[in-house]
Amino acid sequence: MNHKRTTPAVLLAAALVSTLVTGCGGGASADDSKHVTVTVGYQSKTINTVTAGTLLRSLGYFERALAAQGKRDGISYKVEWQDYATGAPITAQMTAGKIDIGSMGDFPLLINAARGKQLNRPTRLVSVTGYNLRGALNTVVTAPDSKLTSLKDLRGKKVSTSVGSAADGTLVRALQRAGIDAEKDIGKLNQQPAVGASALQAGSADALSQFVAWPGLLVFQDKAKALYDGAELDLPTFHGVTVREDFADQRPKVLDAFLSAQIEATNYLNDHPVQAAEKVAKATGLPPEVVYLYNGSGGIATFDPAVKPQLVSALKKDVSVLKSAKLVGDVDVDSFVDDGPIKRVYGKEYAERLASAPAASRSEVWLKGEDSTRPFDSPAALLKFVAAGNEDKVRAAYVPDATTGTRWYADKAVWVQDGKELKPFVTASGAGTYTQGHPGSRTVSYATALEQAS
C-alpha cells in the first residue's frame, strides 16, 4: 500500500522540538556532558530488525540525525553499533547498563522486560521493525532428503532451536497443536542459529526451528526444505526496539532522533525494496535473493514502526509460553509497551500508521541484471513467463502459499495441479492437506508445473 510519507526534515524537526529539556545525568552512555556515546545493540542477520540495525547503520541516518541535534545541544554524539546473533546477549548488556537501545524478536522482548524489572534496569518497547500477522517469520526445516513430512513425524526426533526465541515459541505451539510435548516427546537442542544449521547438515539434528533469515537461507542453498510454515499458527509475530528506561528518560531527544531515523530507514526500505535488499546483503553476507524473500515488496515481513494493538495482544499471549518454560514469571506487558515516543515523532500520522494493513504477498520475478522485480497477477502467470524461454534469466522467483499467503521461492515450493490450476505451497504437509480436500488434485514437480503452464 502507498502511504503518505513523513519527510525526514519534518521528522527531525519533531524530534528536536519535542522535548524542551534534555535529561541530565551521565549514565553508561555519557563520556562527559559534552561528549555522549550512544550504544545500539542489533542482530545483523536477523533481517526483520534491519530498519533499527543493519540497514539503518548502512544508511547513516541515525548519525546524521544526532549530528544535527548535537549542533543545537552543543553535544558531540557518537554511535557505537554492537552486533549479536540473538536477542539474549543484547538484554544482558542492556541490564548491565552497557547498551542503550536494542532490537529483537517478540519472545526475547518479553525476556528483556522481565530481566530489566528483575535487575532494576527496566526497559520499554518503543517501536516495531518487521512483523507478520500470521507468524510466517518462523519456520521449521529439515534436511533436503529427510523422510519427515509433518510435525507429527518429529516425535522422538532431535530438533534444534534457540530456547527463548520466537522460533522456539513457534515450535512449542505448533507441536502442542500436533499433540506433541516439546519438552518430553522430542529432543530439543538449545543452539545458536548457525550451530543449529550445522547440526542439521551434519545429521545430529533432525529438524531446525529458527527465525529469519535462517530457514530461507538454508532452503535457498539447497541445504534444507520447509517442514512447517509458522503462518499455520495464524498468530502475529514481530521484532521491535527496546530502550533502557533510564536512558529514555535522561536523553529523550536521542531516542526521538533514533526513531526518526528508523522511520526514514523504513520509508527507504518500502520505497526501494531491491536496493535495500542489496544493502543488507552486502552488510551481512546473505544472498540478496534471501533478503528480498523476507524484506521485499509484499515479502514475508511488513515494516512499520507503529506499535499496533494486535501485536501487543499477541505479546500478551506469548507470556504463558515463556512462563511454562520457566524463562519468565509474570510480565506486565502494558507497562513495558510505551508508544509515546514513536507517537510523538510521527505526530498526526501515527493514527494512519496504526490503521494501515500489510500488503498482500504477490508473485514476483527478479531477472538477472535488473534492479527491480516484475510482479504477476498469479503464480500461474509467473510460471507462464518463466516457461516462455526465461528460466535461465531468472535470479529468483517468488510465489505466495495458496493457503497461508507466505511468500516462498517458486522452484522450492511444493506445487499442486488441480484441474487447470497450479497452486504453490511452502510445505509438503500444506500441499497434502489441500489434495486431501480436493479429489483429483495431485502434487507435481516445479519442472512439471512449468510444462503445464506453458
PDB file of C-alpha atoms in Angstrom, residues 116-272:
ATOM      1  CA  GLY A 116      15.012  -5.456  33.248  1.00  0.00           C
ATOM      2  CA  LYS A 117      12.426  -5.376  36.002  1.00  0.00           C
ATOM      3  CA  GLN A 118      14.129  -8.150  37.970  1.00  0.00           C
ATOM      4  CA  LEU A 119      17.508  -6.396  37.911  1.00  0.00           C
ATOM      5  CA  ASN A 120      16.062  -2.926  38.486  1.00  0.00           C
ATOM      6  CA  ARG A 121      17.053  -1.868  34.951  1.00  0.00           C
ATOM      7  CA  PRO A 122      13.569  -1.503  33.440  1.00  0.00           C
ATOM      8  CA  THR A 123      13.198  -1.304  29.665  1.00  0.00           C
ATOM      9  CA  ARG A 124      10.488  -0.134  27.300  1.00  0.00           C
ATOM     10  CA  LEU A 125       9.249  -1.397  23.936  1.00  0.00           C
ATOM     11  CA  VAL A 126       9.091   1.782  21.852  1.00  0.00           C
ATOM     12  CA  SER A 127       8.650   0.704  18.221  1.00  0.00           C
ATOM     13  CA  VAL A 128       8.281  -2.218  15.825  1.00  0.00           C
ATOM     14  CA  THR A 129      10.607  -3.129  12.963  1.00  0.00           C
ATOM     15  CA  GLY A 130       9.172  -6.033  10.887  1.00  0.00           C
ATOM     16  CA  TYR A 131       6.086  -8.145  11.558  1.00  0.00           C
ATOM     17  CA  ASN A 132       3.865 -10.840  10.078  1.00  0.00           C
ATOM     18  CA  LEU A 133       0.305 -11.106  11.338  1.00  0.00           C
ATOM     19  CA  ARG A 134       0.121 -14.870  10.748  1.00  0.00           C
ATOM     20  CA  GLY A 135       3.510 -15.865  12.193  1.00  0.00           C
ATOM     21  CA  ALA A 136       5.402 -16.662   8.984  1.00  0.00           C
ATOM     22  CA  LEU A 137       8.684 -15.172  10.213  1.00  0.00           C
ATOM     23  CA  ASN A 138       9.492 -18.516  11.867  1.00  0.00           C
ATOM     24  CA  THR A 139       9.839 -21.829  10.016  1.00  0.00           C
ATOM     25  CA  VAL A 140      10.748 -25.429  10.825  1.00  0.00           C
ATOM     26  CA  VAL A 141      13.016 -27.041   8.223  1.00  0.00           C
ATOM     27  CA  THR A 142      14.539 -30.472   7.705  1.00  0.00           C
ATOM     28  CA  ALA A 143      17.335 -31.862   5.552  1.00  0.00           C
ATOM     29  CA  PRO A 144      16.584 -31.950   1.797  1.00  0.00           C
ATOM     30  CA  ASP A 145      16.490 -35.756   1.724  1.00  0.00           C
ATOM     31  CA  SER A 146      14.596 -36.137   5.007  1.00  0.00           C
ATOM     32  CA  LYS A 147      11.638 -38.519   5.082  1.00  0.00           C
ATOM     33  CA  LEU A 148       9.881 -36.314   7.648  1.00  0.00           C
ATOM     34  CA  THR A 149       6.747 -34.814   6.120  1.00  0.00           C
ATOM     35  CA  SER A 150       4.867 -33.236   9.040  1.00  0.00           C
ATOM     36  CA  LEU A 151       5.284 -32.076  12.619  1.00  0.00           C
ATOM     37  CA  LYS A 152       3.885 -35.366  13.893  1.00  0.00           C
ATOM     38  CA  ASP A 153       6.962 -37.067  12.459  1.00  0.00           C
ATOM     39  CA  LEU A 154       9.142 -35.133  14.930  1.00  0.00           C
ATOM     40  CA  ARG A 155       8.106 -37.306  17.862  1.00  0.00           C
ATOM     41  CA  GLY A 156      11.276 -38.896  19.237  1.00  0.00           C
ATOM     42  CA  LYS A 157      13.486 -36.764  16.971  1.00  0.00           C
ATOM     43  CA  LYS A 158      16.145 -34.162  17.761  1.00  0.00           C
ATOM     44  CA  VAL A 159      15.123 -30.601  16.967  1.00  0.00           C
ATOM     45  CA  SER A 160      17.481 -27.631  17.147  1.00  0.00           C
ATOM     46  CA  THR A 161      16.199 -24.197  18.168  1.00  0.00           C
ATOM     47  CA  SER A 162      17.248 -21.223  20.277  1.00  0.00           C
ATOM     48  CA  VAL A 163      15.391 -21.569  23.585  1.00  0.00           C
ATOM     49  CA  GLY A 164      13.518 -18.396  24.464  1.00  0.00           C
ATOM     50  CA  SER A 165      13.435 -17.170  20.869  1.00  0.00           C
ATOM     51  CA  ALA A 166      10.366 -16.527  18.739  1.00  0.00           C
ATOM     52  CA  ALA A 167      11.271 -19.638  16.723  1.00  0.00           C
ATOM     53  CA  ASP A 168      11.219 -21.701  19.911  1.00  0.00           C
ATOM     54  CA  GLY A 169       7.794 -20.285  20.700  1.00  0.00           C
ATOM     55  CA  THR A 170       6.564 -21.307  17.265  1.00  0.00           C
ATOM     56  CA  LEU A 171       7.964 -24.805  17.747  1.00  0.00           C
ATOM     57  CA  VAL A 172       6.343 -25.250  21.160  1.00  0.00           C
ATOM     58  CA  ARG A 173       2.943 -24.024  19.990  1.00  0.00           C
ATOM     59  CA  ALA A 174       2.995 -25.961  16.725  1.00  0.00           C
ATOM     60  CA  LEU A 175       3.959 -29.214  18.440  1.00  0.00           C
ATOM     61  CA  GLN A 176       1.304 -28.648  21.063  1.00  0.00           C
ATOM     62  CA  ARG A 177      -1.342 -28.381  18.351  1.00  0.00           C
ATOM     63  CA  ALA A 178       0.002 -31.605  16.870  1.00  0.00           C
ATOM     64  CA  GLY A 179      -0.368 -33.344  20.233  1.00  0.00           C
ATOM     65  CA  ILE A 180       3.373 -33.400  20.985  1.00  0.00           C
ATOM     66  CA  ASP A 181       5.019 -32.177  24.186  1.00  0.00           C
ATOM     67  CA  ALA A 182       8.060 -30.102  23.204  1.00  0.00           C
ATOM     68  CA  GLU A 183       9.826 -30.961  26.468  1.00  0.00           C
ATOM     69  CA  LYS A 184       9.062 -34.677  26.679  1.00  0.00           C
ATOM     70  CA  ASP A 185       8.370 -36.007  23.187  1.00  0.00           C
ATOM     71  CA  ILE A 186      11.319 -34.536  21.281  1.00  0.00           C
ATOM     72  CA  GLY A 187      14.984 -33.997  21.987  1.00  0.00           C
ATOM     73  CA  LYS A 188      15.266 -30.238  21.986  1.00  0.00           C
ATOM     74  CA  LEU A 189      18.746 -28.893  21.254  1.00  0.00           C
ATOM     75  CA  ASN A 190      19.312 -25.360  22.526  1.00  0.00           C
ATOM     76  CA  GLN A 191      21.650 -23.931  19.894  1.00  0.00           C
ATOM     77  CA  GLN A 192      22.553 -20.661  18.220  1.00  0.00           C
ATOM     78  CA  PRO A 193      21.109 -20.458  14.671  1.00  0.00           C
ATOM     79  CA  ALA A 194      24.436 -21.060  12.917  1.00  0.00           C
ATOM     80  CA  VAL A 195      25.219 -24.033  15.174  1.00  0.00           C
ATOM     81  CA  GLY A 196      21.766 -25.483  14.555  1.00  0.00           C
ATOM     82  CA  ALA A 197      22.181 -25.093  10.811  1.00  0.00           C
ATOM     83  CA  SER A 198      25.446 -27.026  11.000  1.00  0.00           C
ATOM     84  CA  ALA A 199      23.817 -29.688  13.172  1.00  0.00           C
ATOM     85  CA  LEU A 200      21.064 -30.151  10.589  1.00  0.00           C
ATOM     86  CA  GLN A 201      23.599 -30.593   7.802  1.00  0.00           C
ATOM     87  CA  ALA A 202      25.690 -32.984   9.883  1.00  0.00           C
ATOM     88  CA  GLY A 203      22.676 -35.097  10.754  1.00  0.00           C
ATOM     89  CA  SER A 204      22.933 -34.540  14.515  1.00  0.00           C
ATOM     90  CA  ALA A 205      19.620 -32.655  14.365  1.00  0.00           C
ATOM     91  CA  ASP A 206      16.578 -33.975  12.501  1.00  0.00           C
ATOM     92  CA  ALA A 207      14.964 -30.562  12.169  1.00  0.00           C
ATOM     93  CA  LEU A 208      15.669 -26.899  12.822  1.00  0.00           C
ATOM     94  CA  SER A 209      13.167 -24.313  14.063  1.00  0.00           C
ATOM     95  CA  GLN A 210      14.529 -20.815  13.501  1.00  0.00           C
ATOM     96  CA  PHE A 211      13.675 -17.210  12.784  1.00  0.00           C
ATOM     97  CA  VAL A 212      14.589 -15.177   9.721  1.00  0.00           C
ATOM     98  CA  ALA A 213      16.674 -15.434   7.679  1.00  0.00           C
ATOM     99  CA  TRP A 214      17.970 -18.925   8.520  1.00  0.00           C
ATOM    100  CA  PRO A 215      15.150 -21.084   7.102  1.00  0.00           C
ATOM    101  CA  GLY A 216      15.015 -19.128   3.853  1.00  0.00           C
ATOM    102  CA  LEU A 217      18.801 -19.138   3.570  1.00  0.00           C
ATOM    103  CA  LEU A 218      19.159 -22.900   4.053  1.00  0.00           C
ATOM    104  CA  VAL A 219      16.365 -23.657   1.586  1.00  0.00           C
ATOM    105  CA  PHE A 220      17.836 -21.247  -0.957  1.00  0.00           C
ATOM    106  CA  GLN A 221      21.190 -23.028  -0.619  1.00  0.00           C
ATOM    107  CA  ASP A 222      19.524 -26.437  -1.091  1.00  0.00           C
ATOM    108  CA  LYS A 223      20.602 -27.377   2.443  1.00  0.00           C
ATOM    109  CA  ALA A 224      17.056 -27.739   3.790  1.00  0.00           C
ATOM    110  CA  LYS A 225      13.386 -27.962   2.913  1.00  0.00           C
ATOM    111  CA  ALA A 226      10.445 -26.476   4.783  1.00  0.00           C
ATOM    112  CA  LEU A 227       8.555 -28.797   7.125  1.00  0.00           C
ATOM    113  CA  TYR A 228       6.281 -26.316   8.872  1.00  0.00           C
ATOM    114  CA  ASP A 229       5.226 -22.789   7.923  1.00  0.00           C
ATOM    115  CA  GLY A 230       4.829 -20.660  11.055  1.00  0.00           C
ATOM    116  CA  ALA A 231       1.888 -18.909   9.394  1.00  0.00           C
ATOM    117  CA  GLU A 232      -0.172 -22.031  10.043  1.00  0.00           C
ATOM    118  CA  LEU A 233      -0.403 -20.858  13.660  1.00  0.00           C
ATOM    119  CA  ASP A 234      -2.132 -17.687  12.479  1.00  0.00           C
ATOM    120  CA  LEU A 235      -0.632 -15.755  15.403  1.00  0.00           C
ATOM    121  CA  PRO A 236       1.249 -12.464  14.900  1.00  0.00           C
ATOM    122  CA  THR A 237       4.993 -12.394  15.358  1.00  0.00           C
ATOM    123  CA  PHE A 238       7.222  -9.354  15.190  1.00  0.00           C
ATOM    124  CA  HIS A 239      10.540  -7.717  16.049  1.00  0.00           C
ATOM    125  CA  GLY A 240      10.819  -4.460  17.924  1.00  0.00           C
ATOM    126  CA  VAL A 241      13.004  -1.813  19.533  1.00  0.00           C
ATOM    127  CA  THR A 242      13.602  -1.725  23.267  1.00  0.00           C
ATOM    128  CA  VAL A 243      15.320   1.031  25.217  1.00  0.00           C
ATOM    129  CA  ARG A 244      16.592   1.305  28.777  1.00  0.00           C
ATOM    130  CA  GLU A 245      14.075   3.330  30.752  1.00  0.00           C
ATOM    131  CA  ASP A 246      16.717   5.457  32.442  1.00  0.00           C
ATOM    132  CA  PHE A 247      18.306   6.287  29.090  1.00  0.00           C
ATOM    133  CA  ALA A 248      14.920   7.197  27.551  1.00  0.00           C
ATOM    134  CA  ASP A 249      14.147   9.474  30.487  1.00  0.00           C
ATOM    135  CA  GLN A 250      17.587  11.111  30.545  1.00  0.00           C
ATOM    136  CA  ARG A 251      18.004  11.530  26.793  1.00  0.00           C
ATOM    137  CA  PRO A 252      14.575  11.726  25.137  1.00  0.00           C
ATOM    138  CA  LYS A 253      15.943  13.750  22.226  1.00  0.00           C
ATOM    139  CA  VAL A 254      18.375  10.959  21.383  1.00  0.00           C
ATOM    140  CA  LEU A 255      15.553   8.424  21.417  1.00  0.00           C
ATOM    141  CA  ASP A 256      13.453  10.697  19.219  1.00  0.00           C
ATOM    142  CA  ALA A 257      16.368  11.022  16.802  1.00  0.00           C
ATOM    143  CA  PHE A 258      16.714   7.238  16.688  1.00  0.00           C
ATOM    144  CA  LEU A 259      13.011   6.730  15.999  1.00  0.00           C
ATOM    145  CA  SER A 260      13.053   9.472  13.350  1.00  0.00           C
ATOM    146  CA  ALA A 261      15.968   7.698  11.680  1.00  0.00           C
ATOM    147  CA  GLN A 262      14.177   4.360  11.945  1.00  0.00           C
ATOM    148  CA  ILE A 263      11.116   5.801  10.219  1.00  0.00           C
ATOM    149  CA  GLU A 264      13.328   7.220   7.483  1.00  0.00           C
ATOM    150  CA  ALA A 265      15.020   3.824   7.029  1.00  0.00           C
ATOM    151  CA  THR A 266      11.599   2.164   6.899  1.00  0.00           C
ATOM    152  CA  ASN A 267      10.499   4.554   4.170  1.00  0.00           C
ATOM    153  CA  TYR A 268      13.675   3.779   2.246  1.00  0.00           C
ATOM    154  CA  LEU A 269      13.100   0.023   2.523  1.00  0.00           C
ATOM    155  CA  ASN A 270       9.467   0.296   1.413  1.00  0.00           C
ATOM    156  CA  ASP A 271      10.242   2.702  -1.441  1.00  0.00           C
ATOM    157  CA  HIS A 272      13.418   0.967  -2.655  1.00  0.00           C
TER     158      HIS A 272
END
